[in-house]
Protein backbone atom coordinates (compact mmCIF):
# COMPACT_ATOMS: atom_id res chain seq x y z
CA ARG A 1 68.36 139.82 136.25
CA MET A 2 68.84 143.77 134.89
CA ASP A 3 70.66 146.41 134.53
CA ILE A 4 69.77 150.05 133.23
CA LYS A 5 71.74 152.12 132.01
CA LYS A 6 69.56 155.58 131.78
CA GLU A 7 72.03 157.39 129.70
CA TYR A 8 71.73 155.07 126.67
CA LYS A 9 68.18 154.33 127.19
CA GLN A 10 69.31 150.42 127.78
CA LEU A 11 67.65 147.63 129.85
CA LYS A 12 70.01 144.30 129.92
CA LEU A 13 68.79 141.10 131.07
CA TYR A 14 70.94 138.17 132.96
CA ASN A 15 69.60 134.38 132.88
CA LEU A 16 66.96 134.74 130.80
CA LYS A 17 63.86 132.58 131.18
CA LEU A 18 60.45 131.70 129.52
CA SER A 19 58.26 134.30 131.35
CA ASP A 20 60.27 137.01 130.03
CA ALA A 21 59.17 137.03 126.69
CA GLY A 22 56.61 140.11 126.12
CA ILE A 23 57.02 143.95 124.81
CA TYR A 24 58.96 146.13 126.63
CA THR A 25 58.19 149.94 126.29
CA CYS A 26 60.91 152.66 127.08
CA LYS A 27 58.91 156.48 127.98
CA TYR A 28 61.01 159.22 127.40
CA GLY A 29 58.85 161.78 128.18
CA SER A 30 56.35 161.99 125.21
CA HIS A 31 58.17 159.46 123.87
CA GLU A 32 56.90 155.95 123.50
CA VAL A 33 59.24 152.69 122.38
CA HIS A 34 58.09 148.84 121.81
CA THR A 35 60.02 146.17 121.80
CA SER A 36 58.81 142.78 121.44
CA LEU A 37 61.16 139.65 123.36
CA HIS A 38 61.11 136.31 121.43
CA ILE A 39 62.55 133.35 123.43
CA LEU A 40 63.94 130.41 122.71
CA LYS A 41 65.42 127.29 125.17
CA LEU A 42 66.67 124.97 123.79
CA THR A 43 66.68 122.02 126.10
CA ILE A 44 69.49 119.27 125.81
CA PRO A 45 69.67 115.94 128.51
CA LEU A 46 72.03 114.78 130.60
CA ASP A 47 74.28 117.96 129.97
CA GLY A 48 75.03 117.37 126.45
CA HIS A 49 76.78 113.72 128.17
CA PHE A 50 76.02 110.31 126.76
CA LEU A 51 77.00 107.30 126.00
CA GLN A 52 76.83 105.44 122.56
CA ASN A 53 73.94 104.15 121.14
CA GLU A 54 71.66 106.25 123.14
CA VAL A 55 69.03 108.41 122.05
CA PRO A 56 68.57 111.57 123.26
CA GLU A 57 65.09 113.85 122.85
CA LEU A 58 65.69 117.56 122.55
CA ILE A 59 63.47 120.29 123.01
CA LEU A 60 62.54 124.14 121.84
CA MET A 61 60.32 126.14 123.63
CA GLN A 62 59.50 129.18 122.91
CA ASN A 63 57.32 132.54 124.10
CA SER A 64 56.79 135.53 122.12
CA THR A 65 53.74 137.94 122.27
CA SER A 66 50.58 135.24 120.82
CA PRO A 67 50.27 134.38 118.04
CA LEU A 68 53.80 131.92 117.87
CA PRO A 69 55.28 132.27 115.01
CA ASN A 70 55.19 128.53 112.90
CA LEU A 71 59.84 128.05 113.32
CA SER A 72 61.46 126.07 111.13
CA ILE A 73 64.43 124.24 112.98
CA THR A 74 67.19 122.70 111.21
CA LEU A 75 70.08 120.56 113.16
CA PHE A 76 73.75 120.42 112.16
CA ASN A 77 75.64 117.69 114.06
CA SER A 78 79.75 117.76 114.74
CA SER A 79 80.71 116.94 111.07
CA ASN A 80 78.35 120.26 109.53
CA ASN A 81 76.06 117.68 108.43
CA ARG A 82 72.41 118.22 108.42
CA VAL A 83 70.24 115.64 110.56
CA THR A 84 67.81 114.65 108.23
CA LYS A 85 64.93 113.73 111.31
CA GLU A 86 62.59 116.59 111.07
CA PHE A 87 61.05 118.66 114.80
CA GLN A 88 57.38 118.20 115.49
CA SER A 89 55.42 120.90 116.76
CA LYS A 90 52.96 120.65 119.61
CA ALA A 91 50.80 123.96 119.33
CA GLN A 92 53.70 125.69 118.30
CA GLN A 93 55.04 126.34 121.76
CA LYS A 94 56.89 123.57 121.75
CA TYR A 95 59.65 121.47 119.43
CA THR A 96 60.83 117.67 120.12
CA VAL A 97 62.77 115.13 118.03
CA SER A 98 64.97 111.98 118.35
CA LEU A 99 68.20 111.66 117.11
CA LYS A 100 69.50 108.27 115.83
CA LYS A 101 71.52 105.55 118.08
CA LEU A 102 74.98 108.55 119.34
CA GLU A 103 78.14 107.06 117.82
CA ALA A 104 81.35 108.36 119.59
CA MET A 105 82.43 110.34 116.48
CA ASP A 106 79.87 112.48 117.40
CA SER A 107 80.91 113.73 120.14
CA GLY A 108 81.34 117.69 119.27
CA THR A 109 79.66 121.44 118.33
CA TRP A 110 76.41 121.02 117.33
CA VAL A 111 73.99 124.01 115.64
CA CYS A 112 70.34 123.71 116.10
CA GLN A 113 69.36 126.98 113.23
CA VAL A 114 65.64 128.51 114.03
CA HIS A 115 63.85 130.22 111.10
CA SER A 116 60.87 132.13 111.52
CA ASP A 117 59.55 134.61 108.80
CA SER A 118 57.38 136.34 110.79
CA PRO A 119 58.45 138.62 112.98
CA LEU A 120 62.06 137.83 111.06
CA THR A 121 63.76 135.26 112.85
CA ASN A 122 67.29 133.44 112.33
CA GLN A 123 68.65 132.43 115.11
CA ASN A 124 71.24 129.96 115.59
CA ILE A 125 72.42 127.93 118.79
CA SER A 126 75.34 126.23 118.91
CA PHE A 127 75.52 123.45 121.69
CA ALA A 128 78.08 120.66 122.82
CA VAL A 129 77.92 117.10 122.84
CA LYS A 130 80.18 114.65 124.00
CA VAL A 131 79.29 110.78 123.80
CA LEU A 132 81.15 108.39 125.67
CA GLY A 133 81.91 105.17 124.34
CA PHE A 134 84.59 103.41 122.13
CA GLN A 135 86.05 104.00 118.53
CA ASN A 136 85.97 99.44 118.14
CA PRO A 137 83.40 98.73 115.30
CA ASP A 138 79.99 97.37 116.50
CA LEU A 139 81.34 93.32 116.75
CA GLU A 140 84.96 92.79 115.94
CA ARG A 141 86.21 89.48 115.35
CA LYS A 142 89.18 88.43 115.76
CA TYR A 143 90.91 85.11 115.15
CA ALA A 144 93.76 82.80 116.49
CA THR A 145 95.09 79.57 116.55
CA VAL A 146 96.38 77.48 119.60
CA ASP A 147 99.01 78.25 121.89
CA SER A 148 99.51 81.10 119.82
CA THR A 149 99.15 84.86 121.84
CA VAL A 150 96.16 87.35 121.34
CA ILE A 151 95.88 90.80 123.01
CA LEU A 152 92.19 92.21 122.65
CA THR A 153 92.17 95.67 122.42
CA TRP A 154 89.46 98.12 122.57
CA HIS A 155 89.90 101.98 122.55
CA LEU A 156 87.55 104.25 124.91
CA ASN A 157 87.52 108.19 123.81
CA SER A 158 87.50 109.45 127.09
CA GLN A 159 90.53 111.55 126.69
CA LYS A 160 89.47 112.71 123.04
CA ILE A 161 86.57 114.32 123.71
CA LYS A 162 87.90 115.39 127.04
CA TRP A 163 85.44 113.98 129.06
CA ASN A 164 85.80 115.19 132.66
CA LYS A 165 82.58 112.86 135.15
CA HIS A 166 84.09 109.84 136.81
CA PHE A 167 82.83 106.99 135.61
CA THR A 168 83.07 103.62 135.25
CA GLY A 169 83.35 99.60 133.62
CA GLN A 170 84.34 95.92 133.39
CA LEU A 171 85.52 93.30 131.09
CA ASN A 172 83.51 89.88 130.48
CA TRP A 173 83.68 86.94 128.98
CA LYS A 174 81.53 83.96 127.87
CA GLN A 175 82.26 81.36 125.99
CA GLN A 176 78.25 81.16 124.62
CA GLU A 177 75.90 84.02 124.53
CA SER A 178 73.59 82.13 126.80
CA ALA A 179 76.43 81.27 129.15
CA ASN A 180 76.73 83.02 132.31
CA ALA A 181 79.24 85.76 132.11
CA HIS A 182 82.82 85.48 133.78
CA GLU A 183 84.17 88.93 135.44
CA LEU A 184 87.83 89.25 134.70
CA LEU A 185 88.37 92.74 135.40
CA ASP A 186 86.50 95.95 136.18
CA PHE A 187 88.60 99.92 136.07
CA ILE A 188 87.80 103.50 137.40
CA VAL A 189 88.36 106.94 135.32
CA THR A 190 88.15 109.32 137.23
CA ALA A 191 87.15 112.80 136.49
CA GLN A 192 90.91 113.68 135.97
CA GLY A 193 91.75 111.24 133.64
CA GLU A 194 92.59 108.35 135.78
CA MET A 195 92.29 105.00 135.30
CA GLU A 196 93.10 102.49 138.08
CA GLU A 197 91.77 98.66 137.30
CA THR A 198 91.54 95.42 138.69
CA LYS A 199 91.94 92.35 138.06
CA LYS A 200 89.01 89.79 139.07
CA SER A 201 89.25 86.06 137.78
CA SER A 202 92.15 84.00 138.53
CA SER A 203 90.96 81.11 137.42
CA PHE A 204 91.64 82.32 133.51
CA LEU A 205 94.89 82.86 132.35
CA PHE A 206 95.29 86.37 131.02
CA GLU A 207 97.95 90.04 131.58
CA ILE A 208 96.81 93.18 131.69
CA PRO A 209 99.89 94.50 130.14
CA GLU A 210 101.12 97.78 132.43
CA ILE A 211 102.75 100.10 129.83
CA LYS A 212 99.23 101.45 127.37
CA PRO A 213 98.34 104.73 125.82
CA GLU A 214 95.64 106.46 127.65
CA GLY A 215 92.33 105.60 127.02
CA ILE A 216 93.16 101.82 126.36
CA ILE A 217 91.23 98.85 128.10
CA GLU A 218 93.71 95.53 126.63
CA VAL A 219 94.16 92.09 128.35
CA LYS A 220 96.81 89.42 126.28
CA LEU A 221 96.93 86.01 126.53
CA PRO A 222 99.91 84.80 126.48
CA LYS A 223 98.18 80.78 125.34
CA VAL A 224 95.37 80.60 123.90
CA HIS A 225 93.15 77.74 124.74
CA PHE A 226 90.60 76.74 122.54
CA ASN A 227 88.27 76.94 125.39
CA HIS A 228 89.36 80.37 125.84
CA SER A 229 86.92 80.96 122.19
CA GLY A 230 83.60 83.07 122.71
CA HIS A 231 82.68 86.64 123.28
CA TYR A 232 84.45 89.20 125.38
CA GLN A 233 83.12 92.10 126.18
CA CYS A 234 84.00 95.41 127.66
CA GLN A 235 80.98 97.73 128.89
CA VAL A 236 81.42 101.73 130.77
CA GLU A 237 78.60 102.76 133.00
CA TYR A 238 77.95 105.94 134.26
CA GLN A 239 74.80 107.35 135.92
CA GLY A 240 72.66 103.72 135.38
CA ARG A 241 73.63 103.77 131.91
CA HIS A 242 75.73 101.41 129.61
CA ALA A 243 77.71 101.53 126.28
CA TRP A 244 80.32 98.85 125.24
CA ARG A 245 81.90 96.32 122.55
CA LYS A 246 82.60 92.93 122.08
CA ILE A 247 84.98 91.16 120.56
CA GLU A 248 84.57 87.64 119.85
CA LEU A 249 87.76 85.92 119.60
CA VAL A 250 86.87 82.20 117.25
CA VAL A 251 91.07 80.21 118.16
CA MET A 252 91.47 77.29 115.02
CA LYS A 253 93.23 73.85 116.05
CA VAL A 254 94.08 70.96 114.00
CA SER A 255 94.55 67.15 114.81
CA ALA A 256 95.50 63.84 112.95
CA ASN A 257 93.61 60.46 113.82
CA PRO A 258 96.01 57.97 114.87
CA ASP A 259 98.24 60.25 115.96
CA GLY A 260 101.97 60.07 115.00
CA PRO A 261 104.09 59.07 111.82
CA LEU A 262 102.25 57.28 108.99
CA SER A 263 103.62 53.98 108.10
CA ARG A 264 103.04 52.17 105.50
CA GLU A 265 100.31 51.47 103.21
CA ALA A 266 98.55 53.28 106.72
CA ASN A 267 96.07 56.73 106.27
CA VAL A 268 95.67 59.82 108.85
CA THR A 269 92.60 61.29 109.11
CA LEU A 270 93.43 65.20 110.19
CA THR A 271 91.00 67.30 111.18
CA CYS A 272 90.32 71.07 111.27
CA GLN A 273 88.24 72.82 113.45
CA VAL A 274 87.32 76.32 114.89
CA SER A 275 85.37 77.18 117.52
CA GLY A 276 82.48 79.16 115.42
CA PRO A 277 80.27 80.33 114.63
CA LEU A 278 81.25 81.70 111.93
CA PRO A 279 80.07 84.70 109.96
CA PRO A 280 77.90 83.63 106.31
CA ASN A 281 80.95 83.77 104.14
CA ALA A 282 83.32 81.82 105.78
CA TYR A 283 84.78 78.32 105.12
CA LEU A 284 87.64 75.97 106.27
CA ARG A 285 89.82 74.86 103.32
CA TRP A 286 92.70 72.32 103.57
CA VAL A 287 95.91 73.05 101.29
CA PRO A 288 98.52 70.83 100.12
CA VAL A 289 102.07 72.84 100.43
CA ASN A 290 103.77 70.98 97.86
CA GLY A 291 100.18 69.15 96.05
CA THR A 292 97.81 69.91 93.35
CA HIS A 293 95.24 72.22 93.40
CA THR A 294 93.10 68.93 93.31
CA ASP A 295 94.39 68.07 96.39
CA ILE A 296 92.62 71.00 97.80
CA LYS A 297 89.76 70.52 99.83
CA ASN A 298 86.85 73.02 101.79
CA SER A 299 84.70 72.78 103.31
CA LYS A 300 80.53 73.89 103.16
CA GLN A 301 80.46 78.04 104.16
CA GLN A 302 79.86 77.87 107.75
CA GLU A 303 80.60 74.63 108.34
CA VAL A 304 83.20 74.92 111.87
CA LYS A 305 85.20 71.50 111.28
CA LEU A 306 86.75 69.93 107.85
CA GLU A 307 88.26 66.36 107.75
CA VAL A 308 90.67 65.07 104.94
CA ASN A 309 92.35 61.90 104.78
CA VAL A 310 96.17 61.55 103.79
CA SER A 311 98.16 58.50 102.70
CA ALA A 312 101.42 59.73 102.01
CA ALA A 313 104.19 61.91 104.55
CA GLY A 314 103.73 66.08 103.79
CA LEU A 315 102.83 68.78 105.11
CA TRP A 316 99.33 70.16 105.58
CA SER A 317 97.92 74.02 105.61
CA CYS A 318 94.27 74.35 107.01
CA HIS A 319 93.20 78.01 106.67
CA LEU A 320 90.25 79.50 107.57
CA MET A 321 88.77 81.64 104.69
CA GLU A 322 86.54 84.42 103.64
CA ASP A 323 85.44 84.41 99.88
CA ASN A 324 89.16 84.83 99.23
CA ASP A 325 90.63 86.08 101.86
CA SER A 326 92.67 83.75 104.00
CA LYS A 327 92.45 84.64 107.76
CA ILE A 328 94.19 82.43 109.75
CA SER A 329 96.46 79.66 108.24
CA LEU A 330 98.09 76.29 110.69
CA HIS A 331 99.74 73.70 110.00
CA TYR A 332 100.09 69.45 110.80
CA HIS A 333 103.67 67.83 108.71
CA VAL A 334 102.20 64.08 108.07
CA GLU A 335 105.78 62.18 109.32
CA GLU A 336 106.97 59.08 107.34
CA ALA A 337 108.05 56.39 109.92
CA PRO A 338 111.23 55.64 109.46
CA THR A 339 112.44 52.13 108.09
CA TRP A 340 113.69 50.97 111.43
CA ILE A 341 110.15 50.85 112.72
CA LYS A 342 108.36 49.14 109.52
CA TYR A 343 110.90 46.81 110.19
CA VAL A 344 109.12 46.54 113.83
CA ILE A 345 106.12 46.60 113.06
CA ILE A 346 106.74 44.16 110.39
CA GLY A 347 108.28 42.02 113.50
CA ALA A 348 105.87 42.36 116.50
CA SER A 349 103.09 41.28 113.25
CA VAL A 350 105.52 37.83 112.90
CA GLY A 351 106.47 37.26 116.77
CA GLY A 352 102.54 38.28 117.61
CA SER A 353 101.43 35.07 114.83
CA LEU A 354 103.86 32.71 116.37
CA LEU A 355 102.88 33.73 119.42
CA VAL A 356 99.73 32.49 119.38
CA PHE A 357 100.65 29.46 117.27
CA VAL A 358 102.73 28.37 120.16
CA LEU A 359 100.20 29.01 122.49
CA GLY A 360 97.67 27.24 120.36
CA CYS A 361 99.60 24.07 120.39
CA LEU A 362 100.76 23.84 124.24
CA CYS A 363 96.47 24.34 124.64
CA ILE A 364 96.04 21.58 122.79
CA ILE A 365 98.81 19.13 124.29
CA SER A 366 97.68 20.65 127.80
CA GLY A 367 94.01 19.18 126.58
CA ILE A 368 95.63 15.43 125.58
CA SER A 369 97.75 15.35 128.79
CA TRP A 370 94.55 16.29 130.58
CA GLN A 371 92.05 13.71 129.11
CA ARG A 372 94.89 10.88 129.68
CA ARG A 373 95.17 11.84 133.15
CA ARG A 374 91.59 12.21 133.29
CA GLN A 375 90.82 7.89 132.22
CA ARG A 376 93.82 7.25 134.25
CA ALA A 377 91.40 7.97 137.28
CA LYS A 378 88.77 6.93 135.89
CA ARG A 379 90.16 2.78 135.56
CA MET A 380 92.04 3.41 139.00
CA ALA A 381 88.11 3.89 140.44
CA GLN A 382 87.16 1.25 138.84
CA ALA A 383 90.03 -0.61 140.26
CA ARG A 384 89.33 0.32 143.74
CA GLN A 385 85.34 -0.81 143.53
CA TYR A 386 85.88 -3.81 141.69
CA LEU A 387 88.17 -4.83 144.93
CA LEU A 388 85.77 -4.10 148.02
CA GLU A 389 82.34 -5.71 146.63
CA ASN A 390 84.74 -9.09 145.93
CA LYS A 391 86.96 -8.24 149.70
CA THR A 392 89.33 -10.64 148.61
CA CYS A 393 93.21 -9.89 149.17
CA HIS A 394 95.44 -11.39 146.39
CA CYS A 395 99.16 -12.03 148.21
CA GLN A 396 101.79 -12.85 145.44
CA GLN A 397 103.49 -15.93 146.55
């Protein structure tokens, strides 16, 4: 691990170790020169390959002739911003620091700046950090209406940071946090960056787009149902460690009771419902399209259901609001029943009343006839009894 060039009085050491620190002496005739070698070693765990939200610990070791100098250490991230966390020292030989939770944007070249006054030391140690993860926010919320089409997308940064390690991943869905997760698909990304996806669920109606940019995990729900709402979690796995991002899908639907055209002097109840739960600043709003401001009805914050009673035909719109911003809306058209339907309803009512009257009359007549037959039968029985008791036969001359 060394190379000596006598003509230049030069000693070159390769692959330095902490144990190589010390005093090196060069003798040339009666001349003698001493050089102190101070060695610093910065240890980056996992060869600088981390996953999102991991908290790695950096270790800086030093070895030199006694006494060991007191080091001042400053860490700069990939954006050249100073990391506020301080290195903790143990007997001035070992310095450690636990970084904050890493994000995908932390990928790049970091610099550890080491300074000492005695002996004078100014050393910059550069090291590469690659953070595999998603460019999506921590929790993304997406809104959709029933029967609409929704595309859910996760942006992996593996291509951007030139991640050259094999890793796997999967996409899961569950309607509630406490429910069991259903695996929708899994994927493999090779060291060359090639991705292979496999669809797992056969009961859940979704599609995997064939053409999409590299590093994209995407599913398409061609016709959203109300029970498609919930948490969609995409996660990657590397060497037994995991990173993930969730997209929460909130679905809205509207309905009417009773359903169908609105007849004269009748009311209908319109119901707007979202799958929820909603953020604290969210609420529902019913708005008549051609109505007045006084006809608008708002729910309380975070309520997932709102009803409004309607007595006239017209177009109503339900909005999901966050503060004063409408995130999604769905319309319901209350139709007025045609005139002939009104007459049919009136005729049916009158006909129904007449039918009840006729049936009542028939019941009375039938009751009277039954009573007469009963009395006649009773008189005939009495006559037969009388004849038997007197044993008399009356013949007409």
